[in-house]
Short mmCIF file of C-alpha atoms in Angstrom, two decimals:
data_model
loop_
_atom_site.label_atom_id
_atom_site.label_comp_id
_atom_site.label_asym_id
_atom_site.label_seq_id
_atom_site.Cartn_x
_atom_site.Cartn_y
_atom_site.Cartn_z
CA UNK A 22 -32.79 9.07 -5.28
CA UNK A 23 -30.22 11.39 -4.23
CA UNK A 24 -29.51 10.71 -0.79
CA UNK A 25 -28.22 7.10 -2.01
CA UNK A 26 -26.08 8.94 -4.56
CA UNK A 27 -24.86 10.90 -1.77
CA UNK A 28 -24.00 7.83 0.51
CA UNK A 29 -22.51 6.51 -2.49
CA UNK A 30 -20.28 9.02 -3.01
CA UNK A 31 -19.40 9.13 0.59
CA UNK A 32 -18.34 6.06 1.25
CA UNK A 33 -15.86 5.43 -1.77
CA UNK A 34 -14.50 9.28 -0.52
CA UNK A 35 -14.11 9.03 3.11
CA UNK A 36 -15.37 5.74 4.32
CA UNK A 37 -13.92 3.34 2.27
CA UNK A 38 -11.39 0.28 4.19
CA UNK A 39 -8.37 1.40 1.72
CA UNK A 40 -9.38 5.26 3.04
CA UNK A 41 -9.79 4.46 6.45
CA UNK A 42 -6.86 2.22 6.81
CA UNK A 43 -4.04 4.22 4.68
CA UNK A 44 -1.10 4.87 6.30
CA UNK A 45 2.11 6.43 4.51
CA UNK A 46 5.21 3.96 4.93
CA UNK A 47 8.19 3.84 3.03
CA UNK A 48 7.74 0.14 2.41
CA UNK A 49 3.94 -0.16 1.29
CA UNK A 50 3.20 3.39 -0.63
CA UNK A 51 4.43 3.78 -4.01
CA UNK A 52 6.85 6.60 -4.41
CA UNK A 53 7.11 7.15 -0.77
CA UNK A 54 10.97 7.27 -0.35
CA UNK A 55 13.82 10.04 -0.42
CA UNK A 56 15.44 8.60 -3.55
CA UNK A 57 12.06 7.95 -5.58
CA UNK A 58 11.30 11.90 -5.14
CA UNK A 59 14.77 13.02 -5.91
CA UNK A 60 15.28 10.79 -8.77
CA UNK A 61 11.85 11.48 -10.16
CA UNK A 62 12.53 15.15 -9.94
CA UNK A 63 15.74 14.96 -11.71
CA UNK A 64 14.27 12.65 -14.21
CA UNK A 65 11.89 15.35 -14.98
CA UNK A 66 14.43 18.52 -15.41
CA UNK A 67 16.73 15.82 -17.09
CA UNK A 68 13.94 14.83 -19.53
CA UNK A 69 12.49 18.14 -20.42
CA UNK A 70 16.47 19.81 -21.50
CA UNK A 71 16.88 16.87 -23.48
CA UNK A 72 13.77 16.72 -25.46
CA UNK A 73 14.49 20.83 -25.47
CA UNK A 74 17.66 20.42 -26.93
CA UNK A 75 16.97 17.81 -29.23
CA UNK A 76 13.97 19.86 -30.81
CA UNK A 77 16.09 22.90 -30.85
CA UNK A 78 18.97 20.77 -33.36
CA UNK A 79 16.70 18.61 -35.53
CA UNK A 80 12.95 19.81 -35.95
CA UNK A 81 12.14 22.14 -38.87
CA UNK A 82 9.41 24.08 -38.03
CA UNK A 83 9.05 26.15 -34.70
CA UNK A 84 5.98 23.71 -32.85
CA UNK A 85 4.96 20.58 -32.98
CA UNK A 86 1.56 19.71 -33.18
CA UNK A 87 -0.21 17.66 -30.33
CA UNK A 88 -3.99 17.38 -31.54
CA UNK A 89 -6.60 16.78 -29.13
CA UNK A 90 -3.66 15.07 -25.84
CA UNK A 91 -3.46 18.84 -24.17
CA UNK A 92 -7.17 19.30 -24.04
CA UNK A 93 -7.71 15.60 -22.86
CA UNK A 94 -4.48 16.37 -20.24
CA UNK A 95 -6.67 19.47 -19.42
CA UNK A 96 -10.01 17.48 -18.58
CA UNK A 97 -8.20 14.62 -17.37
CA UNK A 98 -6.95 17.07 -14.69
CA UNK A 99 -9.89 18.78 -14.30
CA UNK A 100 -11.80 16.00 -12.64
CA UNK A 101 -8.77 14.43 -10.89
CA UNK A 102 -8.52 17.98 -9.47
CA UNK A 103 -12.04 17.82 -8.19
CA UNK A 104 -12.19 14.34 -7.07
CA UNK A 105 -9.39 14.89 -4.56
CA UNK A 106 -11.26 18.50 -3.93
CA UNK A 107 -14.53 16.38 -2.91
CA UNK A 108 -12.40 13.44 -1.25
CA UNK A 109 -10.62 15.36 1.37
CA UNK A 110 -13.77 17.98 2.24
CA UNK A 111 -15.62 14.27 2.85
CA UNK A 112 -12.77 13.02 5.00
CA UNK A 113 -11.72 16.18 6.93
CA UNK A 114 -15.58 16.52 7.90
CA UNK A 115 -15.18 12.51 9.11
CA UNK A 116 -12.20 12.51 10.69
CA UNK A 117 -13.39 15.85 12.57
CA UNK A 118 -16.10 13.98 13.75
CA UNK A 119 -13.91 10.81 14.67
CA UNK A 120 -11.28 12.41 16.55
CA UNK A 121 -12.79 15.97 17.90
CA UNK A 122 -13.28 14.48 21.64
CA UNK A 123 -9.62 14.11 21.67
CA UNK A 124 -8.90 18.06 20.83
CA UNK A 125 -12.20 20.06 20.86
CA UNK A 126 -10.83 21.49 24.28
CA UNK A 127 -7.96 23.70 22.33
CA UNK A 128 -9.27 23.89 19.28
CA UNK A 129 -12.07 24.20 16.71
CA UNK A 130 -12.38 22.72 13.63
CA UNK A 131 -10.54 25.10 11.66
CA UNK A 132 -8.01 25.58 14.13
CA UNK A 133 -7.11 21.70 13.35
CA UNK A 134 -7.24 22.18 9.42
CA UNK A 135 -4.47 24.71 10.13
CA UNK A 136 -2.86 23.62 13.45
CA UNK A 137 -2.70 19.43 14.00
CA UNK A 138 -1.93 18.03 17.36
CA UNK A 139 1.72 17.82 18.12
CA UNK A 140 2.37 13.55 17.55
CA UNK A 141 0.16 13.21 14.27
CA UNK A 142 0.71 10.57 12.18
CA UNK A 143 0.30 10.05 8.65
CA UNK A 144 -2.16 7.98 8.37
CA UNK A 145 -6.09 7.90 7.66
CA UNK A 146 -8.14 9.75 5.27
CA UNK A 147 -6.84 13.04 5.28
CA UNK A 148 -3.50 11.46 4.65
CA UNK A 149 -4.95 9.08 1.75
CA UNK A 150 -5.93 12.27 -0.43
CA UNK A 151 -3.17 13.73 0.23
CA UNK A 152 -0.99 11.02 -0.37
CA UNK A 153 -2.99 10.72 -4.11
CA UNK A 154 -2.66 15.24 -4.39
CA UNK A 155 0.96 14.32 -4.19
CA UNK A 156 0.98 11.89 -7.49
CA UNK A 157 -1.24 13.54 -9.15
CA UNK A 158 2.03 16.21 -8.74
CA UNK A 159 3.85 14.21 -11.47
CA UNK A 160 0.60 14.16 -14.16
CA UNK A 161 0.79 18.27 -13.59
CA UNK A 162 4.46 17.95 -15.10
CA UNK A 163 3.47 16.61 -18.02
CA UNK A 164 2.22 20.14 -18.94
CA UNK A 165 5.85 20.94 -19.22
CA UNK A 166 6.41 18.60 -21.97
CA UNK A 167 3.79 20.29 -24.12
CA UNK A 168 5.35 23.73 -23.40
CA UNK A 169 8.70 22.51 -25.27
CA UNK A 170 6.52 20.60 -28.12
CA UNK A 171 4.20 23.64 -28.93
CA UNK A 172 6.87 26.45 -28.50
CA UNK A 173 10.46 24.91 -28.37
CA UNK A 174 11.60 27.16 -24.90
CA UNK A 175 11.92 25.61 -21.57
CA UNK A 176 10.18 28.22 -19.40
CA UNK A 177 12.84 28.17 -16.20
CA UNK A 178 9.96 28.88 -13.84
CA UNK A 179 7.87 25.88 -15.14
CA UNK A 180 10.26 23.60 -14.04
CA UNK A 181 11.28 25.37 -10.64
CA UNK A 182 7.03 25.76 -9.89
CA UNK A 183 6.68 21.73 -10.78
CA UNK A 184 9.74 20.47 -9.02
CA UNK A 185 9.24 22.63 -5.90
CA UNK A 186 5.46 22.01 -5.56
CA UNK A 187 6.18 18.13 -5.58
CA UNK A 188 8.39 18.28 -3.15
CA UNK A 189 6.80 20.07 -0.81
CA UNK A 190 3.78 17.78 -1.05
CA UNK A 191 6.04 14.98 -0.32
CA UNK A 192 7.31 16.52 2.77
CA UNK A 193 3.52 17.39 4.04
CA UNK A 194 3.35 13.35 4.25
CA UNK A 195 6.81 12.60 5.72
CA UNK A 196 6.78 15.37 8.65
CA UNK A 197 2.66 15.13 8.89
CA UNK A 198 3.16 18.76 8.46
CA UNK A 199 0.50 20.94 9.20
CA UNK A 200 -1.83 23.08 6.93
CA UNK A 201 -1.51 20.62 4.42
CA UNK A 202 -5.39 20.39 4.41
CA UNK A 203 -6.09 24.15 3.47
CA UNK A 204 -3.48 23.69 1.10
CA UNK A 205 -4.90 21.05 -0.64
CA UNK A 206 -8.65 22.22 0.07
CA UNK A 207 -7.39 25.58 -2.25
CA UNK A 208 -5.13 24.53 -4.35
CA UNK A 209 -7.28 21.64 -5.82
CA UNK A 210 -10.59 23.98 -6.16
CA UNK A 211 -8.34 26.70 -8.03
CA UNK A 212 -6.83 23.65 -10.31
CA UNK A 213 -10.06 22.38 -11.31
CA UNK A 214 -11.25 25.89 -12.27
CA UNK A 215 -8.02 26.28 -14.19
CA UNK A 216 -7.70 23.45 -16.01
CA UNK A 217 -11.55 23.44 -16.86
CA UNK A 218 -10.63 26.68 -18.92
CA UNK A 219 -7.19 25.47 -20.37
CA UNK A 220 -10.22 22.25 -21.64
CA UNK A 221 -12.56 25.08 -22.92
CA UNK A 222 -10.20 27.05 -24.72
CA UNK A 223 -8.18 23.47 -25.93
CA UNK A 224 -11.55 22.83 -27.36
CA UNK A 225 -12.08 26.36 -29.62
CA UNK A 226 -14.40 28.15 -27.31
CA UNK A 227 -13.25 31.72 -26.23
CA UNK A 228 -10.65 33.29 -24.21
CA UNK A 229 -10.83 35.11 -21.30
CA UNK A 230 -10.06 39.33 -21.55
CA UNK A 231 -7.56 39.02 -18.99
CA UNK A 232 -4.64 36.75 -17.97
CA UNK A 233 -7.30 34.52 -16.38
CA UNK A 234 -5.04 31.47 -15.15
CA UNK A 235 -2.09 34.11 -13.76
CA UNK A 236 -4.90 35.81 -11.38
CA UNK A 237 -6.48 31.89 -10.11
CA UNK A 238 -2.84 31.78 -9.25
CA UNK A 239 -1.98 34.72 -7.61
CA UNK A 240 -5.55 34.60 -6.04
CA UNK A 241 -4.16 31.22 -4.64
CA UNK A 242 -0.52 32.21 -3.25
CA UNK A 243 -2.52 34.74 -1.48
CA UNK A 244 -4.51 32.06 0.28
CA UNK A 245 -1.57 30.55 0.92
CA UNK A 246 0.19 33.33 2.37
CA UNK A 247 -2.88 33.78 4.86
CA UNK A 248 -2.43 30.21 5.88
CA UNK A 249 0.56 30.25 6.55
CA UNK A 250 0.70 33.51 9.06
CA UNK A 251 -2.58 31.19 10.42
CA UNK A 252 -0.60 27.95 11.15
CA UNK A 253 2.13 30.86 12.79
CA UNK A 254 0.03 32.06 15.31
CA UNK A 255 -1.78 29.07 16.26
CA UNK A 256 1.68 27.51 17.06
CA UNK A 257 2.24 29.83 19.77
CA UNK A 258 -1.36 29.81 20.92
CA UNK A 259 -2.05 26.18 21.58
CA UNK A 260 1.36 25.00 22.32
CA UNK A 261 2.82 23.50 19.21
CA UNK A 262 1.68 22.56 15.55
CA UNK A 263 2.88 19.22 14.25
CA UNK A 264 5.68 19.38 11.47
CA UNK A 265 6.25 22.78 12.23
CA UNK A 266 9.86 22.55 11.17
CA UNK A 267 8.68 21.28 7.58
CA UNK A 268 6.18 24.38 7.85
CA UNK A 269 8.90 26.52 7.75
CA UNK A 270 10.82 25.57 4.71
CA UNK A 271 7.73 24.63 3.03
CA UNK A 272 7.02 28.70 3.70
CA UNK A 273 10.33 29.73 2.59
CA UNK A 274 9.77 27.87 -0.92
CA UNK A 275 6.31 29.53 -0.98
CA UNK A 276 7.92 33.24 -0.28
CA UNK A 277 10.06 32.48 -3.36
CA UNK A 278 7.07 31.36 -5.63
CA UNK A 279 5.41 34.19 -4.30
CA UNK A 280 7.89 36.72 -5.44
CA UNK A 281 8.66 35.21 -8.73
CA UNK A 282 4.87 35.49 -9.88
CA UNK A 283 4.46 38.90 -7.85
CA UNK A 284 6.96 40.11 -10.49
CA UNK A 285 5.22 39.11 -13.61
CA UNK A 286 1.85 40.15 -12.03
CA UNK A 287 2.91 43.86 -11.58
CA UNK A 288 4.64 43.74 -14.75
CA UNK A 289 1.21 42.48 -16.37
CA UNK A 290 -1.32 44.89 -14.72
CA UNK A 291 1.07 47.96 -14.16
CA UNK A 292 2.15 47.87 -17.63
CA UNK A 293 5.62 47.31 -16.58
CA UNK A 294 7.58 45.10 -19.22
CA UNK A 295 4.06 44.11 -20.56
CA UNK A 296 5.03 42.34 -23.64
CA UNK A 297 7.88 40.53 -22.26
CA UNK A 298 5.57 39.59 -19.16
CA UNK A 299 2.60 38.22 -21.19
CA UNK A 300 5.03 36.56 -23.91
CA UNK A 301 6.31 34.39 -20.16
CA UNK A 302 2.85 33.96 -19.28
CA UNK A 303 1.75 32.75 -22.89
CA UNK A 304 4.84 29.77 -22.69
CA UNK A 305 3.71 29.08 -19.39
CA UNK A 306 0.75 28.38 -19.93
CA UNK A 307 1.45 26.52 -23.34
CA UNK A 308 -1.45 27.97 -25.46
CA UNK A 309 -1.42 26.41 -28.85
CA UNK A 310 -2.62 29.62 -31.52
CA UNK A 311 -4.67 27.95 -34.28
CA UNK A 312 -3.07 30.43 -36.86
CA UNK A 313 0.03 29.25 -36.36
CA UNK A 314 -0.59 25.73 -36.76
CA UNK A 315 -2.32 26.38 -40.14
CA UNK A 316 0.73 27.72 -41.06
CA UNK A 317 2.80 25.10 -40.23
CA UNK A 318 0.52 22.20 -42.07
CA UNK A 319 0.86 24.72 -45.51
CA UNK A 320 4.72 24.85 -45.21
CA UNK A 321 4.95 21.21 -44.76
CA UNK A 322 2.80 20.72 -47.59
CA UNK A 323 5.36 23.21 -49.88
CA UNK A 324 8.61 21.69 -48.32
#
């Protein structure tokens, strides 16, 4: 019984026509062009100052209560997270197979999830799940939108993290930019683990002891970081990495990301600014406190 489950599952990952046969254009994939990104992104900033401002002049209690859409948001992501986890492992394993005889002299396997051949195009199944990592980009915004709702702050670094990580995912289509994979591979794994415990805590169960979601993170900048010297030195090993020149100012948006959560991770663990670190953290991460809502319902009730 499970090996059909298995094939199954295979074949509407990896071997499925609309799989196989993707291939990014500017005419045929939704949200594919230079204006569609920009104008989304500015959408999005526009969007979350104005419902900012318009909660900071008119609402009359400091939150507004969402019920059960964050922890729905939360699982919602949670399996989109892994799907796309389990859809590229499926394809990069296939298209490994399909295409090693044309590299396997330069390079192994994991060479090519960091390094692709110099003329790659963006097309197939790597490039489907990747093409579906980068929509998936604008459902991760939403989060911002309940950030302003619960606590009535725009958290600058919220909206810098979202804009810049959709970007870059856009570019890792248009340039065929390599790493992307690895990238993906990671950042979808530490995403599902993430918003699986933004779900269980959404849902009353327990808290972690520690600033669980700002270590997944950091844990996954470092992976990042290591990819990225990776994809470095197997450019001037085997001759040239494809997209190399969107590799490098996707790793100069990275360095800044890096240092903008190194700073509230040493202020978190070495005690540094601690309150004003973990009060950040808290509106980042949008954590709705129970107490407070109770509160809120009884002064409604006396107003």
């Amino acid at each position: 019984m499970g090996q059909p489950v298995i094939q199954t599952l295979t074949f509407w990952l990896s071997e499925h026509p609309s799989i196989v046969g993707f291939r990014w254009s500017h005419a045929h994939s939704w949200g594919s062009t230079w204006s569609f990104l920009f104008t989304a992104i500015t959408l999005y900033l526009a969007l979350s100052l104005l419902l900012h401002l318009l909660l900071s002049l008119f609402r009359r209690r400091r939150f507004v209560p969402l019920g059960p859409i964050p922890a729905l948001h939360s699982l919602l992501m949670t399996l989109l997270s892994f799907t796309i986890f389990a859809g590229i492992t499926l394809s990069s394993v296939a298209e490994i197979r399909d295409t090693r005889w044309f590299w396997r002299r330069s390079k192994t396997p994991f060479q090519w999830l960091l390094c692709f051949p110099l003329g790659t195009r963006p097309s197939g199944r790597v490039f489907f799940w990747s093409y579906i990592y980068y929509l998936s980009r604008y459902l991760h915004m939403i989060r911002t939108f309940f950030t302003v709702l619960r606590r009535g702050r725009l958290v600058p670094f919220q909206l810098f993290n979202h804009s810049i990580l959709t970007f870059m995912s856009f570019i890792w289509l248009e340039f065929s930019q390599s790493f992307q994979v690895l990238a993906i591979l990671s950042t979808t794994l530490v995403y599902a683990v993430v918003y699986a415990y933004r779900f269980w805590i959404a849902i009353g169960l327990p808290r972690a002891c520690f600033a669980f979601v700002v270590n997944c993170q950091m844990l996954l900048l470092g992976c990042n970081v290591a990819c990225h010297v990776g994809v470095l030195v197997m450019h001037f090993m085997t001759g040239g990495c494809n997209g190399i020149g969107a590799w490098g100012f996707n790793s100069v948006l990275n360095a800044v990301i890096l240092l903008l959560f190194l700073n509230f991770y040493v202020k978190i663990h070495w005690g540094y600014g601690k309150r004003a670190a973990l009060a950040a953290v808290e509106e980042a991460e949008a954590k709705e406190n129970e107490e407070e809502e109770e509160e809120g319902r009884v002064k409604d009730k006396e107003l």
